[in-house]
């Protein structure tokens, strides 16, 4: 449990700092929107470009791991989406993201390195790519579809494609992937810049969540809906991943344990950033992140115990 606490406490601390700053109005009335724009327009695109620009074909050769981590993630998102579809396409997509978007980068990487050693770094990075690039991009597509008011399918798809091309969160990983295809190394100066900027994404997003939670007019959240999202994320996703990693696919034990441990991470900041970016209510997503992170101290500790056996 000490390893989990070491990774979880900074998350709580950053949310708490944001909450205190919000209560004291230290950062102004529009701090939530400004900081979220910084993350979604600068920091996260830098992180995504760096991640995809430096990936190699060998990194993508672990088919068993990719499937064992991705399929349960998509299954949890699909379950949430189908149950929440009546609330609208955009809201259902954001809630679905909350059910499957694991905090693989800010919590998953340090926990894996601490418990499984340096060999767990590559699966942790791959899981972050799958979560932040693939799953996030899918949610953006659904939200963009909901944003279009035209009844023409062709026109709607054209507008979606144009909006996606202008969205840094989609353009950055695509450009990074194209650069990786050239097999050219990223210049050291550019890599250093991308690293410095990208590393600010998670901590600034966590402070922003604290600021949002401090707002007086917080939207009420249905306990059943919150419990459903947290349950899918902390219980269903790691259980399905374990079934695939240790049963359906043959893979190195280190990679199998990494897949389960990463799937057990609480909800990351992605759903909150997406909700604020498109002007949707972020009350449910912010509380899902907070509650799942709090409960993950117990659920991740249990996962570690079971993996040890």
PDB file of C-alpha atoms in Angstrom:
ATOM      1  CA  UNK A   1       0.000   0.000   0.000  1.00  0.00           C
ATOM      2  CA  UNK A   2       2.923   2.365   0.599  1.00  0.00           C
ATOM      3  CA  UNK A   3       3.814   2.274  -3.110  1.00  0.00           C
ATOM      4  CA  UNK A   4       0.262   3.237  -4.054  1.00  0.00           C
ATOM      5  CA  UNK A   5       0.200   6.018  -1.485  1.00  0.00           C
ATOM      6  CA  UNK A   6       3.473   7.415  -2.829  1.00  0.00           C
ATOM      7  CA  UNK A   7       1.869   7.762  -6.270  1.00  0.00           C
ATOM      8  CA  UNK A   8      -1.630   8.782  -5.134  1.00  0.00           C
ATOM      9  CA  UNK A   9      -0.776  11.398  -2.512  1.00  0.00           C
ATOM     10  CA  UNK A  10       0.720  13.893  -5.024  1.00  0.00           C
ATOM     11  CA  UNK A  11      -2.518  13.581  -7.032  1.00  0.00           C
ATOM     12  CA  UNK A  12      -4.586  14.419  -3.961  1.00  0.00           C
ATOM     13  CA  UNK A  13      -2.179  17.210  -3.017  1.00  0.00           C
ATOM     14  CA  UNK A  14      -2.431  18.921  -6.420  1.00  0.00           C
ATOM     15  CA  UNK A  15      -6.237  18.722  -6.407  1.00  0.00           C
ATOM     16  CA  UNK A  16      -6.229  20.117  -2.855  1.00  0.00           C
ATOM     17  CA  UNK A  17      -3.926  22.975  -3.864  1.00  0.00           C
ATOM     18  CA  UNK A  18      -6.278  23.828  -6.699  1.00  0.00           C
ATOM     19  CA  UNK A  19      -9.261  23.695  -4.361  1.00  0.00           C
ATOM     20  CA  UNK A  20      -7.579  25.992  -1.827  1.00  0.00           C
ATOM     21  CA  UNK A  21      -6.562  28.411  -4.577  1.00  0.00           C
ATOM     22  CA  UNK A  22     -10.136  28.392  -5.852  1.00  0.00           C
ATOM     23  CA  UNK A  23     -11.647  29.047  -2.436  1.00  0.00           C
ATOM     24  CA  UNK A  24      -9.297  32.000  -1.911  1.00  0.00           C
ATOM     25  CA  UNK A  25      -9.695  33.277  -5.496  1.00  0.00           C
ATOM     26  CA  UNK A  26      -5.926  33.359  -5.919  1.00  0.00           C
ATOM     27  CA  UNK A  27      -5.957  32.750  -9.674  1.00  0.00           C
ATOM     28  CA  UNK A  28      -8.941  34.831 -10.736  1.00  0.00           C
ATOM     29  CA  UNK A  29     -12.458  34.071 -11.905  1.00  0.00           C
ATOM     30  CA  UNK A  30     -11.511  32.496 -15.261  1.00  0.00           C
ATOM     31  CA  UNK A  31      -8.646  30.329 -14.003  1.00  0.00           C
ATOM     32  CA  UNK A  32     -10.374  27.026 -14.807  1.00  0.00           C
ATOM     33  CA  UNK A  33     -10.913  27.916 -18.470  1.00  0.00           C
ATOM     34  CA  UNK A  34      -7.475  29.505 -18.947  1.00  0.00           C
ATOM     35  CA  UNK A  35      -5.547  26.634 -17.364  1.00  0.00           C
ATOM     36  CA  UNK A  36      -7.586  24.037 -19.228  1.00  0.00           C
ATOM     37  CA  UNK A  37      -6.857  25.815 -22.514  1.00  0.00           C
ATOM     38  CA  UNK A  38      -3.154  25.783 -21.649  1.00  0.00           C
ATOM     39  CA  UNK A  39      -3.292  22.008 -21.144  1.00  0.00           C
ATOM     40  CA  UNK A  40      -5.411  21.167 -24.185  1.00  0.00           C
ATOM     41  CA  UNK A  41      -3.820  23.631 -26.629  1.00  0.00           C
ATOM     42  CA  UNK A  42      -0.140  23.492 -25.594  1.00  0.00           C
ATOM     43  CA  UNK A  43       0.960  20.989 -22.937  1.00  0.00           C
ATOM     44  CA  UNK A  44      -0.988  17.879 -23.963  1.00  0.00           C
ATOM     45  CA  UNK A  45      -0.352  18.294 -27.716  1.00  0.00           C
ATOM     46  CA  UNK A  46       3.372  18.551 -26.936  1.00  0.00           C
ATOM     47  CA  UNK A  47       3.157  15.350 -24.898  1.00  0.00           C
ATOM     48  CA  UNK A  48       1.248  13.535 -27.645  1.00  0.00           C
ATOM     49  CA  UNK A  49       3.612  14.619 -30.416  1.00  0.00           C
ATOM     50  CA  UNK A  50       6.678  13.564 -28.422  1.00  0.00           C
ATOM     51  CA  UNK A  51       5.148  10.178 -27.579  1.00  0.00           C
ATOM     52  CA  UNK A  52       4.184   9.272 -31.137  1.00  0.00           C
ATOM     53  CA  UNK A  53       7.252  10.816 -32.790  1.00  0.00           C
ATOM     54  CA  UNK A  54       9.615   8.646 -30.750  1.00  0.00           C
ATOM     55  CA  UNK A  55       7.734   5.339 -31.008  1.00  0.00           C
ATOM     56  CA  UNK A  56       9.242   2.449 -32.992  1.00  0.00           C
ATOM     57  CA  UNK A  57       7.834  -0.581 -34.782  1.00  0.00           C
ATOM     58  CA  UNK A  58       9.286  -2.822 -32.099  1.00  0.00           C
ATOM     59  CA  UNK A  59       7.229  -0.979 -29.500  1.00  0.00           C
ATOM     60  CA  UNK A  60       4.055  -1.948 -31.355  1.00  0.00           C
ATOM     61  CA  UNK A  61       4.983  -5.618 -31.775  1.00  0.00           C
ATOM     62  CA  UNK A  62       3.514  -6.738 -28.417  1.00  0.00           C
ATOM     63  CA  UNK A  63       0.125  -7.725 -29.814  1.00  0.00           C
ATOM     64  CA  UNK A  64      -1.005  -9.656 -26.735  1.00  0.00           C
ATOM     65  CA  UNK A  65      -0.395  -6.701 -24.443  1.00  0.00           C
ATOM     66  CA  UNK A  66      -2.036  -4.226 -26.805  1.00  0.00           C
ATOM     67  CA  UNK A  67      -5.190  -6.352 -27.027  1.00  0.00           C
ATOM     68  CA  UNK A  68      -5.288  -7.268 -23.344  1.00  0.00           C
ATOM     69  CA  UNK A  69      -5.136  -3.603 -22.356  1.00  0.00           C
ATOM     70  CA  UNK A  70      -7.227  -2.085 -25.168  1.00  0.00           C
ATOM     71  CA  UNK A  71     -10.217  -4.452 -25.368  1.00  0.00           C
ATOM     72  CA  UNK A  72     -11.295  -4.118 -21.694  1.00  0.00           C
ATOM     73  CA  UNK A  73     -10.769  -0.351 -21.910  1.00  0.00           C
ATOM     74  CA  UNK A  74     -13.093  -0.150 -24.909  1.00  0.00           C
ATOM     75  CA  UNK A  75     -15.575  -2.563 -23.300  1.00  0.00           C
ATOM     76  CA  UNK A  76     -15.936  -0.371 -20.195  1.00  0.00           C
ATOM     77  CA  UNK A  77     -16.338   2.728 -22.346  1.00  0.00           C
ATOM     78  CA  UNK A  78     -18.956   0.983 -24.489  1.00  0.00           C
ATOM     79  CA  UNK A  79     -20.909  -0.210 -21.439  1.00  0.00           C
ATOM     80  CA  UNK A  80     -21.019   3.310 -19.999  1.00  0.00           C
ATOM     81  CA  UNK A  81     -21.897   4.818 -23.380  1.00  0.00           C
ATOM     82  CA  UNK A  82     -24.840   2.468 -23.957  1.00  0.00           C
ATOM     83  CA  UNK A  83     -26.223   3.024 -20.453  1.00  0.00           C
ATOM     84  CA  UNK A  84     -25.865   6.804 -20.739  1.00  0.00           C
ATOM     85  CA  UNK A  85     -26.854   7.334 -24.383  1.00  0.00           C
ATOM     86  CA  UNK A  86     -30.136   9.094 -23.517  1.00  0.00           C
ATOM     87  CA  UNK A  87     -28.184  12.076 -22.114  1.00  0.00           C
ATOM     88  CA  UNK A  88     -26.872  12.939 -25.557  1.00  0.00           C
ATOM     89  CA  UNK A  89     -23.937  11.834 -27.678  1.00  0.00           C
ATOM     90  CA  UNK A  90     -21.383  14.287 -26.275  1.00  0.00           C
ATOM     91  CA  UNK A  91     -22.188  13.728 -22.590  1.00  0.00           C
ATOM     92  CA  UNK A  92     -22.333   9.956 -23.089  1.00  0.00           C
ATOM     93  CA  UNK A  93     -18.917  10.055 -24.810  1.00  0.00           C
ATOM     94  CA  UNK A  94     -17.345  12.064 -21.968  1.00  0.00           C
ATOM     95  CA  UNK A  95     -18.843   9.764 -19.327  1.00  0.00           C
ATOM     96  CA  UNK A  96     -17.644   6.733 -21.294  1.00  0.00           C
ATOM     97  CA  UNK A  97     -14.167   8.234 -21.308  1.00  0.00           C
ATOM     98  CA  UNK A  98     -14.372   8.492 -17.505  1.00  0.00           C
ATOM     99  CA  UNK A  99     -15.125   4.765 -17.316  1.00  0.00           C
ATOM    100  CA  UNK A 100     -12.068   3.664 -19.288  1.00  0.00           C
ATOM    101  CA  UNK A 101      -9.459   6.449 -19.199  1.00  0.00           C
ATOM    102  CA  UNK A 102      -6.818   5.115 -16.788  1.00  0.00           C
ATOM    103  CA  UNK A 103      -4.286   7.435 -15.156  1.00  0.00           C
ATOM    104  CA  UNK A 104      -1.442   5.470 -16.724  1.00  0.00           C
ATOM    105  CA  UNK A 105       1.010   8.353 -16.997  1.00  0.00           C
ATOM    106  CA  UNK A 106       0.838  10.213 -13.707  1.00  0.00           C
ATOM    107  CA  UNK A 107       0.218   7.193 -11.464  1.00  0.00           C
ATOM    108  CA  UNK A 108       0.736   4.111 -13.614  1.00  0.00           C
ATOM    109  CA  UNK A 109       4.318   4.728 -14.705  1.00  0.00           C
ATOM    110  CA  UNK A 110       5.777   5.443 -11.234  1.00  0.00           C
ATOM    111  CA  UNK A 111       3.896   2.537  -9.631  1.00  0.00           C
ATOM    112  CA  UNK A 112       4.987   0.086 -12.350  1.00  0.00           C
ATOM    113  CA  UNK A 113       8.603   1.209 -12.130  1.00  0.00           C
ATOM    114  CA  UNK A 114       8.586   0.978  -8.346  1.00  0.00           C
ATOM    115  CA  UNK A 115       7.009  -2.481  -8.180  1.00  0.00           C
ATOM    116  CA  UNK A 116       8.033  -4.198 -11.422  1.00  0.00           C
ATOM    117  CA  UNK A 117      11.317  -2.506 -12.288  1.00  0.00           C
ATOM    118  CA  UNK A 118      12.666  -0.716 -15.342  1.00  0.00           C
ATOM    119  CA  UNK A 119      11.321  -3.423 -17.650  1.00  0.00           C
ATOM    120  CA  UNK A 120       7.779  -2.165 -17.004  1.00  0.00           C
ATOM    121  CA  UNK A 121       8.513   1.263 -18.516  1.00  0.00           C
ATOM    122  CA  UNK A 122       7.745   0.267 -22.108  1.00  0.00           C
ATOM    123  CA  UNK A 123       4.319  -1.315 -21.382  1.00  0.00           C
ATOM    124  CA  UNK A 124       3.470   1.713 -19.230  1.00  0.00           C
ATOM    125  CA  UNK A 125       4.356   4.090 -22.066  1.00  0.00           C
ATOM    126  CA  UNK A 126       2.392   2.019 -24.605  1.00  0.00           C
ATOM    127  CA  UNK A 127      -0.669   2.003 -22.352  1.00  0.00           C
ATOM    128  CA  UNK A 128      -0.410   5.784 -22.055  1.00  0.00           C
ATOM    129  CA  UNK A 129      -0.303   6.079 -25.833  1.00  0.00           C
ATOM    130  CA  UNK A 130      -3.385   3.883 -26.204  1.00  0.00           C
ATOM    131  CA  UNK A 131      -5.265   5.841 -23.571  1.00  0.00           C
ATOM    132  CA  UNK A 132      -4.286   9.393 -24.430  1.00  0.00           C
ATOM    133  CA  UNK A 133      -4.137   9.041 -28.209  1.00  0.00           C
ATOM    134  CA  UNK A 134      -6.585   6.363 -29.352  1.00  0.00           C
ATOM    135  CA  UNK A 135      -9.285   6.558 -26.682  1.00  0.00           C
ATOM    136  CA  UNK A 136      -9.145  10.342 -26.378  1.00  0.00           C
ATOM    137  CA  UNK A 137      -9.349  10.755 -30.151  1.00  0.00           C
ATOM    138  CA  UNK A 138     -12.391   8.447 -30.317  1.00  0.00           C
ATOM    139  CA  UNK A 139     -14.182  10.523 -27.684  1.00  0.00           C
ATOM    140  CA  UNK A 140     -13.354  13.727 -29.563  1.00  0.00           C
ATOM    141  CA  UNK A 141     -14.877  12.298 -32.741  1.00  0.00           C
ATOM    142  CA  UNK A 142     -18.142  11.510 -30.904  1.00  0.00           C
ATOM    143  CA  UNK A 143     -18.289  14.946 -29.301  1.00  0.00           C
ATOM    144  CA  UNK A 144     -17.602  16.620 -32.632  1.00  0.00           C
ATOM    145  CA  UNK A 145     -20.425  14.617 -34.230  1.00  0.00           C
ATOM    146  CA  UNK A 146     -22.766  15.899 -31.542  1.00  0.00           C
ATOM    147  CA  UNK A 147     -21.597  19.456 -32.171  1.00  0.00           C
ATOM    148  CA  UNK A 148     -22.813  19.374 -35.793  1.00  0.00           C
ATOM    149  CA  UNK A 149     -26.417  20.493 -36.203  1.00  0.00           C
ATOM    150  CA  UNK A 150     -26.847  19.614 -39.869  1.00  0.00           C
ATOM    151  CA  UNK A 151     -28.974  16.634 -40.884  1.00  0.00           C
ATOM    152  CA  UNK A 152     -26.817  15.850 -43.894  1.00  0.00           C
ATOM    153  CA  UNK A 153     -24.515  12.964 -43.036  1.00  0.00           C
ATOM    154  CA  UNK A 154     -21.966  13.953 -45.687  1.00  0.00           C
ATOM    155  CA  UNK A 155     -21.893  17.568 -44.551  1.00  0.00           C
ATOM    156  CA  UNK A 156     -21.677  16.537 -40.892  1.00  0.00           C
ATOM    157  CA  UNK A 157     -18.762  14.214 -41.573  1.00  0.00           C
ATOM    158  CA  UNK A 158     -17.015  16.951 -43.541  1.00  0.00           C
ATOM    159  CA  UNK A 159     -17.401  19.396 -40.675  1.00  0.00           C
ATOM    160  CA  UNK A 160     -16.178  16.783 -38.203  1.00  0.00           C
ATOM    161  CA  UNK A 161     -13.099  16.083 -40.318  1.00  0.00           C
ATOM    162  CA  UNK A 162     -12.351  19.810 -40.555  1.00  0.00           C
ATOM    163  CA  UNK A 163     -12.817  20.307 -36.796  1.00  0.00           C
ATOM    164  CA  UNK A 164     -10.585  17.343 -36.024  1.00  0.00           C
ATOM    165  CA  UNK A 165      -7.864  18.614 -38.356  1.00  0.00           C
ATOM    166  CA  UNK A 166      -7.883  21.918 -36.448  1.00  0.00           C
ATOM    167  CA  UNK A 167      -7.858  20.217 -33.045  1.00  0.00           C
ATOM    168  CA  UNK A 168      -4.311  20.064 -31.581  1.00  0.00           C
ATOM    169  CA  UNK A 169      -5.228  16.970 -29.551  1.00  0.00           C
ATOM    170  CA  UNK A 170      -5.826  15.055 -32.789  1.00  0.00           C
ATOM    171  CA  UNK A 171      -3.331  16.780 -35.089  1.00  0.00           C
ATOM    172  CA  UNK A 172      -0.370  16.446 -32.695  1.00  0.00           C
ATOM    173  CA  UNK A 173      -0.282  12.608 -32.457  1.00  0.00           C
ATOM    174  CA  UNK A 174      -0.975  12.276 -36.186  1.00  0.00           C
ATOM    175  CA  UNK A 175       1.925  14.573 -37.027  1.00  0.00           C
ATOM    176  CA  UNK A 176       4.086  12.725 -34.521  1.00  0.00           C
ATOM    177  CA  UNK A 177       3.232   9.413 -36.154  1.00  0.00           C
ATOM    178  CA  UNK A 178       4.089  10.780 -39.581  1.00  0.00           C
ATOM    179  CA  UNK A 179       7.416  12.005 -38.249  1.00  0.00           C
ATOM    180  CA  UNK A 180       8.116   8.602 -36.680  1.00  0.00           C
ATOM    181  CA  UNK A 181       7.532   7.007 -40.080  1.00  0.00           C
ATOM    182  CA  UNK A 182      10.508   8.947 -41.438  1.00  0.00           C
ATOM    183  CA  UNK A 183      12.715   7.173 -38.827  1.00  0.00           C
ATOM    184  CA  UNK A 184      14.541  10.445 -38.226  1.00  0.00           C
ATOM    185  CA  UNK A 185      15.541  11.246 -34.627  1.00  0.00           C
ATOM    186  CA  UNK A 186      13.776  14.172 -32.992  1.00  0.00           C
ATOM    187  CA  UNK A 187      16.274  17.063 -32.617  1.00  0.00           C
ATOM    188  CA  UNK A 188      17.550  17.297 -29.060  1.00  0.00           C
ATOM    189  CA  UNK A 189      16.438  20.903 -28.574  1.00  0.00           C
ATOM    190  CA  UNK A 190      12.916  20.152 -29.820  1.00  0.00           C
ATOM    191  CA  UNK A 191      12.724  16.996 -27.708  1.00  0.00           C
ATOM    192  CA  UNK A 192      13.749  18.955 -24.607  1.00  0.00           C
ATOM    193  CA  UNK A 193      11.111  21.607 -25.323  1.00  0.00           C
ATOM    194  CA  UNK A 194       8.389  19.016 -25.866  1.00  0.00           C
ATOM    195  CA  UNK A 195       9.381  17.210 -22.675  1.00  0.00           C
ATOM    196  CA  UNK A 196       9.327  20.360 -20.543  1.00  0.00           C
ATOM    197  CA  UNK A 197       5.984  21.468 -21.932  1.00  0.00           C
ATOM    198  CA  UNK A 198       4.404  18.009 -21.960  1.00  0.00           C
ATOM    199  CA  UNK A 199       5.354  17.286 -18.367  1.00  0.00           C
ATOM    200  CA  UNK A 200       3.142  20.163 -17.206  1.00  0.00           C
ATOM    201  CA  UNK A 201      -0.056  18.608 -18.611  1.00  0.00           C
ATOM    202  CA  UNK A 202      -1.039  16.320 -15.732  1.00  0.00           C
ATOM    203  CA  UNK A 203      -0.148  18.552 -12.747  1.00  0.00           C
ATOM    204  CA  UNK A 204      -1.820  21.631 -14.257  1.00  0.00           C
ATOM    205  CA  UNK A 205      -4.917  19.571 -15.095  1.00  0.00           C
ATOM    206  CA  UNK A 206      -5.104  18.269 -11.512  1.00  0.00           C
ATOM    207  CA  UNK A 207      -4.861  21.802 -10.107  1.00  0.00           C
ATOM    208  CA  UNK A 208      -7.602  22.826 -12.540  1.00  0.00           C
ATOM    209  CA  UNK A 209      -9.837  20.046 -11.220  1.00  0.00           C
ATOM    210  CA  UNK A 210      -9.340  21.381  -7.688  1.00  0.00           C
ATOM    211  CA  UNK A 211     -10.265  24.871  -8.867  1.00  0.00           C
ATOM    212  CA  UNK A 212     -13.401  23.509 -10.495  1.00  0.00           C
ATOM    213  CA  UNK A 213     -14.428  21.581  -7.376  1.00  0.00           C
ATOM    214  CA  UNK A 214     -14.073  24.788  -5.342  1.00  0.00           C
ATOM    215  CA  UNK A 215     -16.682  26.599  -7.425  1.00  0.00           C
ATOM    216  CA  UNK A 216     -19.773  27.347  -5.376  1.00  0.00           C
ATOM    217  CA  UNK A 217     -22.332  26.386  -8.033  1.00  0.00           C
ATOM    218  CA  UNK A 218     -21.260  22.755  -8.411  1.00  0.00           C
ATOM    219  CA  UNK A 219     -23.679  20.579 -10.377  1.00  0.00           C
ATOM    220  CA  UNK A 220     -25.357  17.790  -8.353  1.00  0.00           C
ATOM    221  CA  UNK A 221     -24.215  14.305  -9.303  1.00  0.00           C
ATOM    222  CA  UNK A 222     -26.336  11.162  -9.132  1.00  0.00           C
ATOM    223  CA  UNK A 223     -24.615   8.714  -6.738  1.00  0.00           C
ATOM    224  CA  UNK A 224     -25.670   5.712  -8.846  1.00  0.00           C
ATOM    225  CA  UNK A 225     -24.101   7.156 -11.991  1.00  0.00           C
ATOM    226  CA  UNK A 226     -20.905   8.041 -10.152  1.00  0.00           C
ATOM    227  CA  UNK A 227     -20.729   4.576  -8.591  1.00  0.00           C
ATOM    228  CA  UNK A 228     -21.224   2.973 -12.000  1.00  0.00           C
ATOM    229  CA  UNK A 229     -18.359   4.863 -13.618  1.00  0.00           C
ATOM    230  CA  UNK A 230     -16.017   4.231 -10.686  1.00  0.00           C
ATOM    231  CA  UNK A 231     -16.979   0.549 -10.591  1.00  0.00           C
ATOM    232  CA  UNK A 232     -16.296   0.079 -14.293  1.00  0.00           C
ATOM    233  CA  UNK A 233     -12.926   1.777 -13.970  1.00  0.00           C
ATOM    234  CA  UNK A 234     -11.594   0.230 -10.761  1.00  0.00           C
ATOM    235  CA  UNK A 235     -13.184  -3.230 -10.810  1.00  0.00           C
ATOM    236  CA  UNK A 236     -14.419  -4.304 -14.238  1.00  0.00           C
ATOM    237  CA  UNK A 237     -11.529  -3.035 -16.377  1.00  0.00           C
ATOM    238  CA  UNK A 238      -8.686  -4.664 -14.390  1.00  0.00           C
ATOM    239  CA  UNK A 239     -10.699  -7.893 -14.000  1.00  0.00           C
ATOM    240  CA  UNK A 240     -11.259  -8.176 -17.764  1.00  0.00           C
ATOM    241  CA  UNK A 241      -7.627  -7.293 -18.424  1.00  0.00           C
ATOM    242  CA  UNK A 242      -6.457 -10.016 -16.035  1.00  0.00           C
ATOM    243  CA  UNK A 243      -8.670 -12.571 -17.780  1.00  0.00           C
ATOM    244  CA  UNK A 244      -7.135 -11.709 -21.149  1.00  0.00           C
ATOM    245  CA  UNK A 245      -3.546 -11.201 -19.987  1.00  0.00           C
ATOM    246  CA  UNK A 246      -3.306 -14.460 -18.030  1.00  0.00           C
ATOM    247  CA  UNK A 247      -5.865 -16.548 -19.904  1.00  0.00           C
ATOM    248  CA  UNK A 248      -6.535 -15.601 -23.519  1.00  0.00           C
ATOM    249  CA  UNK A 249      -3.099 -14.389 -24.606  1.00  0.00           C
ATOM    250  CA  UNK A 250       0.400 -15.752 -24.153  1.00  0.00           C
ATOM    251  CA  UNK A 251       2.801 -13.037 -23.083  1.00  0.00           C
ATOM    252  CA  UNK A 252       5.737 -12.391 -20.846  1.00  0.00           C
ATOM    253  CA  UNK A 253       4.660 -12.425 -17.146  1.00  0.00           C
ATOM    254  CA  UNK A 254       6.083  -8.933 -16.672  1.00  0.00           C
ATOM    255  CA  UNK A 255       3.949  -7.584 -19.501  1.00  0.00           C
ATOM    256  CA  UNK A 256       0.881  -9.430 -18.191  1.00  0.00           C
ATOM    257  CA  UNK A 257       1.304  -7.982 -14.698  1.00  0.00           C
ATOM    258  CA  UNK A 258       1.941  -4.537 -16.158  1.00  0.00           C
ATOM    259  CA  UNK A 259      -1.262  -4.701 -18.199  1.00  0.00           C
ATOM    260  CA  UNK A 260      -3.392  -5.542 -15.158  1.00  0.00           C
ATOM    261  CA  UNK A 261      -1.703  -3.015 -12.893  1.00  0.00           C
ATOM    262  CA  UNK A 262      -2.085  -0.220 -15.451  1.00  0.00           C
ATOM    263  CA  UNK A 263      -5.736  -1.110 -16.074  1.00  0.00           C
ATOM    264  CA  UNK A 264      -6.366  -0.827 -12.324  1.00  0.00           C
ATOM    265  CA  UNK A 265      -5.325   2.841 -12.233  1.00  0.00           C
ATOM    266  CA  UNK A 266      -8.057   5.391 -11.406  1.00  0.00           C
ATOM    267  CA  UNK A 267      -9.611   7.767 -13.926  1.00  0.00           C
ATOM    268  CA  UNK A 268      -7.147  10.265 -15.376  1.00  0.00           C
ATOM    269  CA  UNK A 269      -7.668  13.923 -16.180  1.00  0.00           C
ATOM    270  CA  UNK A 270      -8.614  13.447 -19.854  1.00  0.00           C
ATOM    271  CA  UNK A 271     -12.418  13.394 -19.441  1.00  0.00           C
ATOM    272  CA  UNK A 272     -12.351  16.598 -17.394  1.00  0.00           C
ATOM    273  CA  UNK A 273     -10.181  18.399 -19.958  1.00  0.00           C
ATOM    274  CA  UNK A 274     -12.477  17.308 -22.794  1.00  0.00           C
ATOM    275  CA  UNK A 275     -15.631  18.390 -20.947  1.00  0.00           C
ATOM    276  CA  UNK A 276     -14.232  21.857 -20.251  1.00  0.00           C
ATOM    277  CA  UNK A 277     -12.822  22.202 -23.758  1.00  0.00           C
ATOM    278  CA  UNK A 278     -16.271  21.734 -25.311  1.00  0.00           C
ATOM    279  CA  UNK A 279     -18.161  23.670 -22.642  1.00  0.00           C
ATOM    280  CA  UNK A 280     -19.922  20.624 -21.189  1.00  0.00           C
ATOM    281  CA  UNK A 281     -20.707  20.069 -17.525  1.00  0.00           C
ATOM    282  CA  UNK A 282     -17.637  18.639 -15.765  1.00  0.00           C
ATOM    283  CA  UNK A 283     -19.230  17.937 -12.382  1.00  0.00           C
ATOM    284  CA  UNK A 284     -19.493  14.183 -12.865  1.00  0.00           C
ATOM    285  CA  UNK A 285     -16.054  13.778 -14.450  1.00  0.00           C
ATOM    286  CA  UNK A 286     -14.277  15.773 -11.735  1.00  0.00           C
ATOM    287  CA  UNK A 287     -15.898  13.717  -8.990  1.00  0.00           C
ATOM    288  CA  UNK A 288     -15.169  10.466 -10.816  1.00  0.00           C
ATOM    289  CA  UNK A 289     -11.489  11.383 -10.910  1.00  0.00           C
ATOM    290  CA  UNK A 290     -11.468  12.346  -7.231  1.00  0.00           C
ATOM    291  CA  UNK A 291     -13.431   9.341  -5.915  1.00  0.00           C
ATOM    292  CA  UNK A 292     -11.697   6.768  -8.107  1.00  0.00           C
ATOM    293  CA  UNK A 293      -8.282   8.113  -7.081  1.00  0.00           C
ATOM    294  CA  UNK A 294      -9.264   7.926  -3.412  1.00  0.00           C
ATOM    295  CA  UNK A 295     -10.605   4.373  -3.678  1.00  0.00           C
ATOM    296  CA  UNK A 296      -7.680   3.253  -5.836  1.00  0.00           C
ATOM    297  CA  UNK A 297      -5.477   3.228  -2.743  1.00  0.00           C
ATOM    298  CA  UNK A 298      -7.439   0.129  -1.709  1.00  0.00           C
ATOM    299  CA  UNK A 299      -8.217  -1.434  -5.097  1.00  0.00           C
ATOM    300  CA  UNK A 300      -4.706  -1.035  -6.538  1.00  0.00           C
ATOM    301  CA  UNK A 301      -3.208  -2.398  -3.301  1.00  0.00           C
ATOM    302  CA  UNK A 302      -5.494  -5.435  -3.633  1.00  0.00           C
ATOM    303  CA  UNK A 303      -4.450  -5.827  -7.278  1.00  0.00           C
ATOM    304  CA  UNK A 304      -0.783  -5.735  -6.294  1.00  0.00           C
ATOM    305  CA  UNK A 305      -1.420  -8.396  -3.635  1.00  0.00           C
ATOM    306  CA  UNK A 306      -3.185 -10.690  -6.101  1.00  0.00           C
ATOM    307  CA  UNK A 307      -0.464 -10.220  -8.730  1.00  0.00           C
ATOM    308  CA  UNK A 308       2.158 -11.086  -6.132  1.00  0.00           C
ATOM    309  CA  UNK A 309       0.464 -14.408  -5.572  1.00  0.00           C
TER     310      UNK A 309
END
